[in-house]
PDB file of C-alpha atoms in Angstrom:
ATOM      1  CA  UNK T   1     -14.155 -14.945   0.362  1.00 55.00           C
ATOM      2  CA  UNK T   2     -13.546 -13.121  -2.653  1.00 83.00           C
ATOM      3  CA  UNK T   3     -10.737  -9.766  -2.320  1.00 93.00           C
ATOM      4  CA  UNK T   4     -10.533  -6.666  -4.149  1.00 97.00           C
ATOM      5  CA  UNK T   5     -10.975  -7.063  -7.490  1.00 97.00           C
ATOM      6  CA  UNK T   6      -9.744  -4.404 -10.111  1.00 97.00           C
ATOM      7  CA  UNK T   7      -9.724  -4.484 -14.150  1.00 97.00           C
ATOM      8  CA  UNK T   8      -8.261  -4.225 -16.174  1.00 97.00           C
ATOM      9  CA  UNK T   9      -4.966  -6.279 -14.818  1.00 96.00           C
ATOM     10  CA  UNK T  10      -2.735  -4.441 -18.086  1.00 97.00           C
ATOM     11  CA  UNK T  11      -3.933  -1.390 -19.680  1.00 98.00           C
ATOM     12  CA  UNK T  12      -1.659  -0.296 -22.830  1.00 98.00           C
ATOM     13  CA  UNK T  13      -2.518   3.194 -23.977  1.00 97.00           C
ATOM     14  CA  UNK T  14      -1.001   6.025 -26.352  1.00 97.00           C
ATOM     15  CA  UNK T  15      -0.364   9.836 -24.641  1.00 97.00           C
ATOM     16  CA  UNK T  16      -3.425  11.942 -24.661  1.00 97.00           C
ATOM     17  CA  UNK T  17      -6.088   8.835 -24.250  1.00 98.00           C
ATOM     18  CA  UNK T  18      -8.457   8.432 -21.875  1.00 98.00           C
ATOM     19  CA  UNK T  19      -8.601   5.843 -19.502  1.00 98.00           C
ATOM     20  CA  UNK T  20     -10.692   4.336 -16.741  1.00 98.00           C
ATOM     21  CA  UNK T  21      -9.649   1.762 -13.941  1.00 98.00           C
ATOM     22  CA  UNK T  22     -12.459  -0.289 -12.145  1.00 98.00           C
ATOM     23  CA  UNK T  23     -11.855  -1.503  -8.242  1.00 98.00           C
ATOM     24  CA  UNK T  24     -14.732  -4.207  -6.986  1.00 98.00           C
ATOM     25  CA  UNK T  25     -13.773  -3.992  -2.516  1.00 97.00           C
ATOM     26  CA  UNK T  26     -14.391  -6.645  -0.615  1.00 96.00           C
ATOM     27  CA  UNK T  27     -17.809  -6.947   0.075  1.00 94.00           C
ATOM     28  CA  UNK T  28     -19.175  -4.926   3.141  1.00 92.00           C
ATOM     29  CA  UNK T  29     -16.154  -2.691   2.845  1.00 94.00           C
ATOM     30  CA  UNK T  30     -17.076   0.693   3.466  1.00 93.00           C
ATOM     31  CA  UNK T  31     -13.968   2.724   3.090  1.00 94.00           C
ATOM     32  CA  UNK T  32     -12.060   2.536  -0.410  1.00 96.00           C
ATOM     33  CA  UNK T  33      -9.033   4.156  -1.494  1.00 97.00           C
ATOM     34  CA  UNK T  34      -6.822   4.145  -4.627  1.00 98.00           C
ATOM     35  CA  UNK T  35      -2.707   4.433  -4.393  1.00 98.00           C
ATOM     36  CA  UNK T  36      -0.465   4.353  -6.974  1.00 98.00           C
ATOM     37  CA  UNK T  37       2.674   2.748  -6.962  1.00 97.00           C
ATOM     38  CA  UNK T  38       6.626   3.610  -9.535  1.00 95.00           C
ATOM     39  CA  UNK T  39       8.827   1.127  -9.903  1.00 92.00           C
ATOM     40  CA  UNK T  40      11.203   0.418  -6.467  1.00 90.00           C
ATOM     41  CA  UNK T  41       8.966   2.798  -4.515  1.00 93.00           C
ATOM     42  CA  UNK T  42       6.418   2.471  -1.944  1.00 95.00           C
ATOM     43  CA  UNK T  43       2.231   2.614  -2.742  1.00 96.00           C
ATOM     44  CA  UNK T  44       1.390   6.667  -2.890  1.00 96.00           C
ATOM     45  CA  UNK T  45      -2.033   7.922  -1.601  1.00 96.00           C
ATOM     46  CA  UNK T  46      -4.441   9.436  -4.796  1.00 97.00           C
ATOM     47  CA  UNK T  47      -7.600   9.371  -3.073  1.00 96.00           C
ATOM     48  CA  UNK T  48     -10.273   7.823  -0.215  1.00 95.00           C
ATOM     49  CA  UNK T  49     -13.849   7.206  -0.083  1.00 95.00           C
ATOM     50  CA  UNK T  50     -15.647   6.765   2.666  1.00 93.00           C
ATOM     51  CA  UNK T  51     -19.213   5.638   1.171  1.00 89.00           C
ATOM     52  CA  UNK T  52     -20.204   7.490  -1.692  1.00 90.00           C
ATOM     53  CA  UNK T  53     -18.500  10.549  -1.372  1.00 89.00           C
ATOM     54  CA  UNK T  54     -14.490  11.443  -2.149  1.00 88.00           C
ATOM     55  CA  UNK T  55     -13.455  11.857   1.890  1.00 88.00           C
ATOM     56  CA  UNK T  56      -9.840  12.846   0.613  1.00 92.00           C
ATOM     57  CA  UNK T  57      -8.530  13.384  -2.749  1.00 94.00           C
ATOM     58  CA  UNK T  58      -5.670  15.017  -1.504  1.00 93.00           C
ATOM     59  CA  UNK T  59      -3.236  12.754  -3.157  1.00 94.00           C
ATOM     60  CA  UNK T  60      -4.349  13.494  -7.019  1.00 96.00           C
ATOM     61  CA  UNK T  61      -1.589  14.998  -8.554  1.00 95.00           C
ATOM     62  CA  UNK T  62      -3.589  17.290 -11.111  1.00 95.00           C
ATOM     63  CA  UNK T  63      -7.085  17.657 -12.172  1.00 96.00           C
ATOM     64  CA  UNK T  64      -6.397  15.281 -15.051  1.00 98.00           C
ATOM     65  CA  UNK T  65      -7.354  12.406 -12.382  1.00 98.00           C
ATOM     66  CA  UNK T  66     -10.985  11.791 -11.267  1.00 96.00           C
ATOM     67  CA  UNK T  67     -12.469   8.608  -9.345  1.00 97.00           C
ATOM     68  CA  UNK T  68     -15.940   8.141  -8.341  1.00 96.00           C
ATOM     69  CA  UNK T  69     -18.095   5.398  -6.160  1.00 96.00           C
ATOM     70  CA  UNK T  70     -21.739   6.418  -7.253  1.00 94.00           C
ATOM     71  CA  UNK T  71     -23.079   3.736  -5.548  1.00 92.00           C
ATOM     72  CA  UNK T  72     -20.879   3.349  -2.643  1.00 90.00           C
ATOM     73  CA  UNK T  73     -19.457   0.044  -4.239  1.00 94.00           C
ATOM     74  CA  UNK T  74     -17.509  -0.308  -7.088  1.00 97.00           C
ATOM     75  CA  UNK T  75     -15.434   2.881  -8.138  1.00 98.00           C
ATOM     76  CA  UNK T  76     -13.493   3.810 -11.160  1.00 98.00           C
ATOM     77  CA  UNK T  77     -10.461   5.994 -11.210  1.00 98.00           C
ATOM     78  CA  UNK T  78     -10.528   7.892 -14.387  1.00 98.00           C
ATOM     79  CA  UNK T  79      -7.237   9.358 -16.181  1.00 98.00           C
ATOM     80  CA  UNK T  80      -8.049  12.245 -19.071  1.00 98.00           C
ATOM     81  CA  UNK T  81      -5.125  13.224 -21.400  1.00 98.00           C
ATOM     82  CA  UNK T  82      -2.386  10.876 -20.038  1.00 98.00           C
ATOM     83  CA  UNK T  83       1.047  11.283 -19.703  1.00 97.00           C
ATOM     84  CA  UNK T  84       4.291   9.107 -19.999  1.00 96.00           C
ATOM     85  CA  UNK T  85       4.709  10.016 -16.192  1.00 96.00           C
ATOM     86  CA  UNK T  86       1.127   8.820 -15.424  1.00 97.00           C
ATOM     87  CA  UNK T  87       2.685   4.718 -15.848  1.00 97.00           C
ATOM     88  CA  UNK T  88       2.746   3.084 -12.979  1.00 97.00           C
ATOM     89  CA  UNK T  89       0.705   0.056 -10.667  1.00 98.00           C
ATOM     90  CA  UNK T  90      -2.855   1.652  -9.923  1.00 98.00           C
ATOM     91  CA  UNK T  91      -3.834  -0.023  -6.595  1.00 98.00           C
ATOM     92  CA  UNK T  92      -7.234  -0.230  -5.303  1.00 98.00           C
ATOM     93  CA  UNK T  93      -7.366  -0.972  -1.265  1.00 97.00           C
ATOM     94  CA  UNK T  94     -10.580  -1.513   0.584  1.00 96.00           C
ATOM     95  CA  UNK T  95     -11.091  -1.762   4.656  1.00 94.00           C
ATOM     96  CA  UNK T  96     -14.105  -1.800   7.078  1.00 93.00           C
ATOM     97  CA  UNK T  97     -13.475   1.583   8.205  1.00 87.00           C
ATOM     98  CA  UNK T  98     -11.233   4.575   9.293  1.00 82.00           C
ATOM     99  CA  UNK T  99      -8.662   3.358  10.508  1.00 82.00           C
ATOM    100  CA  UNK T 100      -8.502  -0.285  10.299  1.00 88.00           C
ATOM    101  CA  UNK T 101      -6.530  -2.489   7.846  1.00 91.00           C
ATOM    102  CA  UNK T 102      -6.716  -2.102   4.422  1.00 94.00           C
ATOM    103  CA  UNK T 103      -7.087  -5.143   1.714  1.00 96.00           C
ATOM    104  CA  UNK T 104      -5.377  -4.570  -1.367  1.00 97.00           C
ATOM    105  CA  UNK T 105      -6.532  -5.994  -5.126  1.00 96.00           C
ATOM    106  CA  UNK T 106      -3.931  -7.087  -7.360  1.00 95.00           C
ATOM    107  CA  UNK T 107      -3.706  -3.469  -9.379  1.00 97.00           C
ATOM    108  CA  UNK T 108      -3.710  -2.098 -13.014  1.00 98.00           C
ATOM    109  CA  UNK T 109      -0.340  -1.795 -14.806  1.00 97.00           C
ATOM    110  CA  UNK T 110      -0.950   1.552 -16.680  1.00 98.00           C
ATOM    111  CA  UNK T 111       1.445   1.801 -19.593  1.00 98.00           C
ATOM    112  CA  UNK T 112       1.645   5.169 -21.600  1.00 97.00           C
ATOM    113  CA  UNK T 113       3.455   4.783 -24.552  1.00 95.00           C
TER     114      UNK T 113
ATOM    115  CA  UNK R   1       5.473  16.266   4.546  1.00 67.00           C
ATOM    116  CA  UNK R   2       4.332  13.076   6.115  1.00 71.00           C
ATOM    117  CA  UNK R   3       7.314  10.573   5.993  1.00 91.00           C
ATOM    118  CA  UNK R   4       7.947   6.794   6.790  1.00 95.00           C
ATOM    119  CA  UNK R   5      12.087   5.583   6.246  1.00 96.00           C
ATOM    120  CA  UNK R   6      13.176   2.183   5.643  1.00 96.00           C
ATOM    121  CA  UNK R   7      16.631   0.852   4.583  1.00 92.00           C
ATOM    122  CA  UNK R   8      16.177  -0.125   0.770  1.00 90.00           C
ATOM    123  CA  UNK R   9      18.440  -3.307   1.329  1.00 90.00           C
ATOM    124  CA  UNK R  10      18.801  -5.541   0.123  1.00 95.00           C
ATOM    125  CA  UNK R  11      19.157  -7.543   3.564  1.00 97.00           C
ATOM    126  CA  UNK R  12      20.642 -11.039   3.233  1.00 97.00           C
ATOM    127  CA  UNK R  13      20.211 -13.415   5.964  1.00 97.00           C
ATOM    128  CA  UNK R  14      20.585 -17.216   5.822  1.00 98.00           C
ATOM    129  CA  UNK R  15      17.873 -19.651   6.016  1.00 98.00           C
ATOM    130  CA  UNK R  16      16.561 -20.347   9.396  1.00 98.00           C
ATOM    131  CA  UNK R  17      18.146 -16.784  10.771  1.00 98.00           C
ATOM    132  CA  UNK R  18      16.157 -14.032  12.367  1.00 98.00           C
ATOM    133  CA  UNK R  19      15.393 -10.823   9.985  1.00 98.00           C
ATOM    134  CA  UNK R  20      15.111  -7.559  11.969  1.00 97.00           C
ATOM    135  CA  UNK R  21      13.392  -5.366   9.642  1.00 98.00           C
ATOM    136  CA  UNK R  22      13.254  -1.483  10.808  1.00 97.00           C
ATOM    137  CA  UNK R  23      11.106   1.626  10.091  1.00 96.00           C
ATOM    138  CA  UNK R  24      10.769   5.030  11.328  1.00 97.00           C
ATOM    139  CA  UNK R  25       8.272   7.499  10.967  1.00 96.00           C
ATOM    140  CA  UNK R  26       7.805  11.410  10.919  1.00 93.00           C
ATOM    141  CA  UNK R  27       4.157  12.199  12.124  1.00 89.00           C
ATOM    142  CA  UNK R  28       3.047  12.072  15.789  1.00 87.00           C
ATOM    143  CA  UNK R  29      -0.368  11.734  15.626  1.00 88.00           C
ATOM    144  CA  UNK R  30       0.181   8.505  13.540  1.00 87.00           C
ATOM    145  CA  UNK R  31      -2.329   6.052  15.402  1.00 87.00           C
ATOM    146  CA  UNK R  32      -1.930   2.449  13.413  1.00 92.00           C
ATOM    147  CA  UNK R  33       1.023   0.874  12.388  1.00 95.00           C
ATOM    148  CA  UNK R  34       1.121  -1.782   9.568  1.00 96.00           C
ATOM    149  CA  UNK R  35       3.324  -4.234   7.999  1.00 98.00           C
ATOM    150  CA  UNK R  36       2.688  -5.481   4.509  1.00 98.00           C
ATOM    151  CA  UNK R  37       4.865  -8.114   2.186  1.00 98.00           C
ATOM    152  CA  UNK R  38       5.001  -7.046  -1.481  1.00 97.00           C
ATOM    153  CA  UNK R  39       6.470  -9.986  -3.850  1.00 96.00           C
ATOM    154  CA  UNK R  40       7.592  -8.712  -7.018  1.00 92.00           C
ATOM    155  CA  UNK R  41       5.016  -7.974  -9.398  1.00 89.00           C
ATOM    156  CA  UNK R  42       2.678  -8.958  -7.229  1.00 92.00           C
ATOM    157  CA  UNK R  43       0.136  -6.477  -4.608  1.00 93.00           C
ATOM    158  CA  UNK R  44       1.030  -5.432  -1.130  1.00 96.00           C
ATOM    159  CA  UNK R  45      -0.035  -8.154   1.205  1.00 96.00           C
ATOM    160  CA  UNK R  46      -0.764  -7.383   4.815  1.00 96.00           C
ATOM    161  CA  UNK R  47       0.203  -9.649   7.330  1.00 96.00           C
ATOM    162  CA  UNK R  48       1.024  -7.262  10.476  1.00 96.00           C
ATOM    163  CA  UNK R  49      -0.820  -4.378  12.524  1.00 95.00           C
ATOM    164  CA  UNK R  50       0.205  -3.009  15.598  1.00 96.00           C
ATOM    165  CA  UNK R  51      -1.560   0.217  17.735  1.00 94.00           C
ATOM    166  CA  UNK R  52      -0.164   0.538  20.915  1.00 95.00           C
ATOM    167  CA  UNK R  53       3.456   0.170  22.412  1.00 96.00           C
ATOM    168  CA  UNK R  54       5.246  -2.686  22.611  1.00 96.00           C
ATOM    169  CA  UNK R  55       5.200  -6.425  20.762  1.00 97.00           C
ATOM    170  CA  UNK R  56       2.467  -8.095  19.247  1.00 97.00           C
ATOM    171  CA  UNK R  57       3.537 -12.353  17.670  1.00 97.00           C
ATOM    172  CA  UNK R  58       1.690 -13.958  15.134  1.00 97.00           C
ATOM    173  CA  UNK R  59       3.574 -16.827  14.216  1.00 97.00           C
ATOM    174  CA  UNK R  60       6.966 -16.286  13.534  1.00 98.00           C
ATOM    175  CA  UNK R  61       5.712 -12.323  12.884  1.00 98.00           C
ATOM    176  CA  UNK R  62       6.898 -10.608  15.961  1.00 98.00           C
ATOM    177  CA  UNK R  63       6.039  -6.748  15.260  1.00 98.00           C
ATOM    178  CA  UNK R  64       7.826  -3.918  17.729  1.00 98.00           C
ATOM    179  CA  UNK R  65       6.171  -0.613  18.335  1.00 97.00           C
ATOM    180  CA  UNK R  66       7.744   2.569  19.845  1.00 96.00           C
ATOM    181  CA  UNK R  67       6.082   5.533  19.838  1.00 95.00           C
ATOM    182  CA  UNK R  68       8.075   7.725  21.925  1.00 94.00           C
ATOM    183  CA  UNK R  69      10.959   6.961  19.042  1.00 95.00           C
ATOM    184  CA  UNK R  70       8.428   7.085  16.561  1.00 95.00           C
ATOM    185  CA  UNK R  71      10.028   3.521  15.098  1.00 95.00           C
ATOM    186  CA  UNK R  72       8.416   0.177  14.401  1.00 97.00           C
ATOM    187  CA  UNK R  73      10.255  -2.908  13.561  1.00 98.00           C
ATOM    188  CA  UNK R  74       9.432  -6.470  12.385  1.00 98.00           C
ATOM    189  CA  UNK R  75      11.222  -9.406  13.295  1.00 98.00           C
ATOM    190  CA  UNK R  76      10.936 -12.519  10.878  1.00 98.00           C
ATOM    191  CA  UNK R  77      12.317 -15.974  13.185  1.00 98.00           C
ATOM    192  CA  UNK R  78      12.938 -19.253  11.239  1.00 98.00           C
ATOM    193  CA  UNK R  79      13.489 -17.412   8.017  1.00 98.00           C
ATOM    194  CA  UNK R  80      12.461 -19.293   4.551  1.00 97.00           C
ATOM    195  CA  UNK R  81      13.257 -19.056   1.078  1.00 97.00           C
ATOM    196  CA  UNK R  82       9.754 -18.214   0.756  1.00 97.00           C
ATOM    197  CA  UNK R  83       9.634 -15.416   3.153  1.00 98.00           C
ATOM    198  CA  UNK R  84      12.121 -13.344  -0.209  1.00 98.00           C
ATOM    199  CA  UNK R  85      10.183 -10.368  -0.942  1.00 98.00           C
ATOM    200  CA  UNK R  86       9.784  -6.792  -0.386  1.00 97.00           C
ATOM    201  CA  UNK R  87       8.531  -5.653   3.240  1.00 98.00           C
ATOM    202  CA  UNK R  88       6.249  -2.317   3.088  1.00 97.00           C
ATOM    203  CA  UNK R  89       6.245  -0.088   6.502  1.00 97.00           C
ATOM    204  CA  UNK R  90       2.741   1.909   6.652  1.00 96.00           C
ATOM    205  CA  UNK R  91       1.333   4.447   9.117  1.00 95.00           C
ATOM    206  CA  UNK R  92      -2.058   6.225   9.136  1.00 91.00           C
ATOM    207  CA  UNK R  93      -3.392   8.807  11.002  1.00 81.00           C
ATOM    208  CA  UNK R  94      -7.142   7.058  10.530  1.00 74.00           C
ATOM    209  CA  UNK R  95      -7.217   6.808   6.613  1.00 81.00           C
ATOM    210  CA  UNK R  96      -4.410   7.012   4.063  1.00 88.00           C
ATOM    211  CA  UNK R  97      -1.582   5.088   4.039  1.00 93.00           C
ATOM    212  CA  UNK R  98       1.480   6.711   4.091  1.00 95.00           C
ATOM    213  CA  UNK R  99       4.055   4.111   2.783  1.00 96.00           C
ATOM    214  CA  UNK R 100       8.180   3.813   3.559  1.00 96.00           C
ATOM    215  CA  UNK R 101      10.146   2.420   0.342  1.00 95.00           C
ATOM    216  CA  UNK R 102      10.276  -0.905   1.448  1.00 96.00           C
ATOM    217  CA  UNK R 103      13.040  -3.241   2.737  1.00 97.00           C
ATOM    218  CA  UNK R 104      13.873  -6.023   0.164  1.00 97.00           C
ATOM    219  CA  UNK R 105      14.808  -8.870   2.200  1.00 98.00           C
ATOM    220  CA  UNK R 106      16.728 -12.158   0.938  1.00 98.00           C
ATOM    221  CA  UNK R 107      16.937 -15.332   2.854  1.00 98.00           C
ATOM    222  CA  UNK R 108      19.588 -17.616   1.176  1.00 96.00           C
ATOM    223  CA  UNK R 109      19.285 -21.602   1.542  1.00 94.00           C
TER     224      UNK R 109
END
């Protein structure tokens, strides 16, 4: 069956741009969460949804970064103003529930030039 | 602060060794333990989960869970080429992920 899907695969951006990162979960996945992941270091949490709703955003660094899941589906992270720090792998995970495994897509390589 | 240790590596072993792969974590209440393999460039792959003490196989996946020492281990038998990548310890409480560095293992023909 089909994974996580998330677009776009590269993203190339100047400082100060806007961007917005799109996760698809594996179908009948009700929890999603985002991570983001530096160079020789492990994933980092940014936020989970459970449904529609934000469970825990305790993992966005700064009210720069904003996801939603309107429809309990498909949810975009979105990233106002970047930063050269904001680069990394964006990773989109998806799992049937609290607590059990999570799925990952293949992420979004954010460059901020 | 929520932590999860592995030894960066890299860890060498020859081809058709065992790798012993080790983590330890910080937070008690952690409830499911998982192991994922991250080639480079590529996503975190999951191909171990363990939630109560003790060993759980799959193949020649052999995770080890302590809880009392609050460390979790993965042994790798009949190591391949193939099996070269980057091994991610995770623990959750019930949602996020809280990742270790990762171990970057090598198996050498």
């Amino acid at each position: 069956g089909a994974g996580v899907s998330q677009t776009p695969s590269n993203k190339v951006t100047e400082k100060g741009k806007y961007v917005e990162l799109r996760c698809d979960p594996i179908s009948g996945h009700t929890a999603l969460y985002w991570y983001r992941q530096s160079l020789g270091q492990g994933p980092e949490f940014l936020i989970y949804f459970q449904g529609t709703g934000a469970a825990d955003d305790s993992g966005l660094p700064n009210d720069r970064f904003f996801a939603v899941r309107p429809e309990g589906s498909v949810s975009t992270l979105k990233i106002q103003r970047t930063e050269r720090g904001d680069s990394a792998v964006y990773l989109c995970a998806s799992s049937l529930g609290y607590n059990q495994p999570q799925h990952f897509g293949d992420g979004t390589r954010l460059s901020i030039l | 602060q929520k932590e999860v240790e592995q030894n960066s590596g890299p860890l060498s072993v020859p081809e058709g060794a065992i790798a012993s792969l080790n983590c330890t974590y910080s937070d008690r209440v952690s409830q499911s333990f998982f192991w994922y393999r991250q080639y480079s460039g590529k996503s975190p792959e999951l191909i171990m989960s363990i939630y109560s003490n003790g060993d759980k196989e799959d193949g020649r996946f052999t995770a080890q869970l302590n809880k009392a020492s609050q460390y979790v281990s993965l042994l790798i038998r009949d190591s391949q080429p193939s099996d070269s990548a980057t091994y991610l310890c995770a623990v959750t409480a019930g949602n996020m992920l809280t990742f270790g560095g990762g171990t970057r293992l090598m198996v050498k023909p």
